[in-house]
Amino acid sequence: MEHSLATFLLLLILISIEFISSHAIPNQDISYMKFVHNANDQPIQEKYDYIVIGGGTTGCPLATTLSSKFSVLLLERGSDPNTYPFVLNEETLSYVFILEDDGQNPIQRFVSEDGVENIRGRVLGGGSMVNAGFYSRGHREFFETAGVDWEMELVEKAYEWVEETLVSRPNLSAWQVAFRNTLLEGGVVPDNGFDLRHLMGTKTGGSIFDNKGNRHGAVELLNKANPKNLKVVIQATVQRIIFNGLSAVGVLYSDSKGKLHTALIHKKGEILLSAGAIGSPQLLLLSGIGPKSYLSSLKLHVVHHQPHVGQFMTDNPRFSRSIVFPFQLLASSAQVVGTLEKNIHLQSLASPLPFYPLPSYGLLPPQSTSITPSLVVFVGKFSNVSSKGWLHLNNSSTDSKESPIVRFNYYSQHDDLSRCVRGVRKVEDLLKTQTMERFKTQDLEGNKGFQFMGLPMPENLWNDSSVEEYCKNTVATYWHYHGGCLVGKVVDDNYKVIGIKNLRVVDGSTFSDSPGTNPMATLMMLGRYVGLKVLQQRSS
Ligand SMILES: Cc1cc2nc3c(=O)[nH]c(=O)nc-3n(C[C@H](O)[C@H](O)[C@H](O)COP(=O)(O)OP(=O)(O)OC[C@H]3O[C@@H](n4cnc5c(N)ncnc54)[C@H](O)[C@@H]3O)c2cc1C
């Protein structure tokens, strides 16, 4: 059933993509394309003040900011997003979940050693081009515990710099209105209305989809760059960082034909690694920065012994409750979030389910074919995760295109499991509200209820161990994985790699906790913030 459902969805989405690619006038500002080049056309060697590795959520604002005063090379392994129009539109958002990984398209699939399927962005704009677009700032404790002496005024300005270009206040879809009412009726209060800040209770967050459904990802922050100073090179896969002793001096990257290119930095220049929570620890290890005995066992040249690279890998586990409604709802990404206690957040998504065989409902003609049902999913995210894992290189390959091996050890710590139990119970409570009552359907015997999809809930929700078992059996990713190059372990409070000159890591790999309900806002802010700090430090 799951498989045929995916096939039906794929068909629908392919039709939409066909429509989008043939009819859509680009609604994104693609002026940045003037300075985007393909790696195949690049010289064998060149020199810049700054090299940013990874044109993703953090890398784009970082490179843009540095380009205001210095020459910058931004290297991205993926293509430009306009080659794949489905990433530019909210309607076709769910395509990324079923798209096959062909080694080039915007989605790189990986399965963690825990057996949980996951995806990473492989496109200019990174994760911000394939994600669900929900925008919400980091929580206060994140800033208090990140190990960084933040200049909070600059943090505020950096968030605003991102928001003025990318973020919209969403028009709530019919389902999101119902979800918001369900949360409020279920006691997830106060009602905070629309707010970009992290708040307890229920709120409508920002969105990088505008009200016509066009995505405005981090790639559009490149439009704010100094075009004379920034060169963006796509399909440029960085294979390793080059060192002279303990100083980073350049990078080696391959183009799509496998040809190698070298990019070096000028005196006083720096290399900034923004390849994401999987890509950055992988590249440090491939470049010889990591645990000495581990690197030696792989016969890799050790540049610097650094025991924590690839450690403290963390993913926020997700649990879902999926319900089929016998009527059509418009596709809607998450627009509302309920934060019930510090570390439990609930969101919901809806999408049409074409061709889904409806059961006979009392109020509907049996097997009616003229009705498109919908799938509504309640999802729970748990933050401040205690369960930690690791990242290793794929032993058989030193090619950075190969996914490394990752284990997150979901729910290995009991407090994570307890949060899941509380979240599951809360969702079951929400399903009993008056708001949800009117979504129930009646079967032929006149019984009212929901048509659930997926593993049935344990009968006794008050039995901790059976709900814990349910959590373990249904664990999935919230796609907010982080860690691998933590502040205080691998980088210092200026994001400089400890023990190495001219090298920083700036992205989700530096986080020990996922900021706020969703990390993208804080990652884009971080790119801008560190860029401004580098400029300040250089001028002083
Ligand atoms: C399906 C999904 C839904 C999500 N929904 C939301 C949401 O609604 N709201 C939210 O806030 N967050 C969401 N997230 C999470 C968020 O998108 C990510 O946490 C964020 O994009 C990560 O940013 P980053 O800069 O750390 O890495 P990325 O954005 O992944 O950037 C890393 C970049 O480096 C490139 N790269 C990697 N290795 C190399 C190399 N060797 N050479 C050259 N380039 C390289 C990659 O191609 C990529 O472009 C979602 C994520 C996913 C996958």
mmCIF file with all atom_site columns, N, CA, C and O in Angstrom, residues 28 61 139 191 200 212 259 270 326 365 399 413:
data_model
loop_
_atom_site.group_PDB
_atom_site.id
_atom_site.type_symbol
_atom_site.label_atom_id
_atom_site.label_alt_id
_atom_site.label_comp_id
_atom_site.label_asym_id
_atom_site.label_entity_id
_atom_site.label_seq_id
_atom_site.pdbx_PDB_ins_code
_atom_site.Cartn_x
_atom_site.Cartn_y
_atom_site.Cartn_z
_atom_site.occupancy
_atom_site.B_iso_or_equiv
_atom_site.pdbx_formal_charge
_atom_site.auth_seq_id
_atom_site.auth_comp_id
_atom_site.auth_asym_id
_atom_site.auth_atom_id
_atom_site.pdbx_PDB_model_num
ATOM 1  N N  . GLN A 1 28  ? 11.175  33.887 -8.817  1.00 0.00 ? 28  GLN A N  1
ATOM 2  C CA . GLN A 1 28  ? 12.308  34.113 -7.940  1.00 0.00 ? 28  GLN A CA 1
ATOM 3  C C  . GLN A 1 28  ? 13.214  35.145 -8.608  1.00 0.00 ? 28  GLN A C  1
ATOM 4  O O  . GLN A 1 28  ? 13.230  35.245 -9.833  1.00 0.00 ? 28  GLN A O  1
ATOM 5  N N  . PRO A 1 61  ? 24.601  33.177 2.554   1.00 0.00 ? 61  PRO A N  1
ATOM 6  C CA . PRO A 1 61  ? 24.729  34.481 3.225   1.00 0.00 ? 61  PRO A CA 1
ATOM 7  C C  . PRO A 1 61  ? 26.163  34.805 3.641   1.00 0.00 ? 61  PRO A C  1
ATOM 8  O O  . PRO A 1 61  ? 26.572  35.970 3.638   1.00 0.00 ? 61  PRO A O  1
ATOM 9  N N  . HIS A 1 139 ? 15.795  29.738 19.950  1.00 0.00 ? 139 HIS A N  1
ATOM 10 C CA . HIS A 1 139 ? 15.310  30.007 21.308  1.00 0.00 ? 139 HIS A CA 1
ATOM 11 C C  . HIS A 1 139 ? 16.428  30.597 22.172  1.00 0.00 ? 139 HIS A C  1
ATOM 12 O O  . HIS A 1 139 ? 17.615  30.460 21.862  1.00 0.00 ? 139 HIS A O  1
ATOM 13 N N  . ASP A 1 191 ? -2.092  31.886 22.570  1.00 0.00 ? 191 ASP A N  1
ATOM 14 C CA . ASP A 1 191 ? -2.165  32.083 21.129  1.00 0.00 ? 191 ASP A CA 1
ATOM 15 C C  . ASP A 1 191 ? -1.272  33.277 20.799  1.00 0.00 ? 191 ASP A C  1
ATOM 16 O O  . ASP A 1 191 ? -1.589  34.412 21.149  1.00 0.00 ? 191 ASP A O  1
ATOM 17 N N  . MET A 1 200 ? 6.631   29.873 23.554  1.00 0.00 ? 200 MET A N  1
ATOM 18 C CA . MET A 1 200 ? 5.827   28.750 24.050  1.00 0.00 ? 200 MET A CA 1
ATOM 19 C C  . MET A 1 200 ? 4.383   28.978 23.612  1.00 0.00 ? 200 MET A C  1
ATOM 20 O O  . MET A 1 200 ? 3.935   30.118 23.523  1.00 0.00 ? 200 MET A O  1
ATOM 21 N N  . LYS A 1 212 ? 2.182   33.054 -3.242  1.00 0.00 ? 212 LYS A N  1
ATOM 22 C CA . LYS A 1 212 ? 1.853   32.354 -4.498  1.00 0.00 ? 212 LYS A CA 1
ATOM 23 C C  . LYS A 1 212 ? 2.531   30.989 -4.531  1.00 0.00 ? 212 LYS A C  1
ATOM 24 O O  . LYS A 1 212 ? 2.534   30.307 -5.555  1.00 0.00 ? 212 LYS A O  1
ATOM 25 N N  . LYS A 1 259 ? 37.698  16.210 -13.599 1.00 0.00 ? 259 LYS A N  1
ATOM 26 C CA . LYS A 1 259 ? 38.966  16.957 -13.653 1.00 0.00 ? 259 LYS A CA 1
ATOM 27 C C  . LYS A 1 259 ? 39.163  17.714 -12.336 1.00 0.00 ? 259 LYS A C  1
ATOM 28 O O  . LYS A 1 259 ? 38.209  18.263 -11.781 1.00 0.00 ? 259 LYS A O  1
ATOM 29 N N  . GLU A 1 270 ? 41.042  33.213 4.129   1.00 0.00 ? 270 GLU A N  1
ATOM 30 C CA . GLU A 1 270 ? 40.561  32.079 4.932   1.00 0.00 ? 270 GLU A CA 1
ATOM 31 C C  . GLU A 1 270 ? 39.711  31.152 4.083   1.00 0.00 ? 270 GLU A C  1
ATOM 32 O O  . GLU A 1 270 ? 39.138  31.562 3.066   1.00 0.00 ? 270 GLU A O  1
ATOM 33 N N  . PRO A 1 326 ? -11.731 11.951 3.822   1.00 0.00 ? 326 PRO A N  1
ATOM 34 C CA . PRO A 1 326 ? -12.401 11.618 2.562   1.00 0.00 ? 326 PRO A CA 1
ATOM 35 C C  . PRO A 1 326 ? -12.808 12.846 1.755   1.00 0.00 ? 326 PRO A C  1
ATOM 36 O O  . PRO A 1 326 ? -13.885 12.881 1.168   1.00 0.00 ? 326 PRO A O  1
ATOM 37 N N  . PRO A 1 365 ? -21.224 7.903  -1.151  1.00 0.00 ? 365 PRO A N  1
ATOM 38 C CA . PRO A 1 365 ? -21.483 6.721  -1.965  1.00 0.00 ? 365 PRO A CA 1
ATOM 39 C C  . PRO A 1 365 ? -20.269 5.799  -1.912  1.00 0.00 ? 365 PRO A C  1
ATOM 40 O O  . PRO A 1 365 ? -19.142 6.287  -1.941  1.00 0.00 ? 365 PRO A O  1
ATOM 41 N N  . ASP A 1 399 ? 36.294  9.483  -1.952  1.00 0.00 ? 399 ASP A N  1
ATOM 42 C CA . ASP A 1 399 ? 35.605  10.456 -2.797  1.00 0.00 ? 399 ASP A CA 1
ATOM 43 C C  . ASP A 1 399 ? 34.525  11.127 -1.951  1.00 0.00 ? 399 ASP A C  1
ATOM 44 O O  . ASP A 1 399 ? 33.658  10.450 -1.394  1.00 0.00 ? 399 ASP A O  1
ATOM 45 N N  . GLN A 1 413 ? 18.912  7.518  24.863  1.00 0.00 ? 413 GLN A N  1
ATOM 46 C CA . GLN A 1 413 ? 18.824  8.124  26.199  1.00 0.00 ? 413 GLN A CA 1
ATOM 47 C C  . GLN A 1 413 ? 17.354  8.226  26.592  1.00 0.00 ? 413 GLN A C  1
ATOM 48 O O  . GLN A 1 413 ? 16.511  8.637  25.781  1.00 0.00 ? 413 GLN A O  1
#
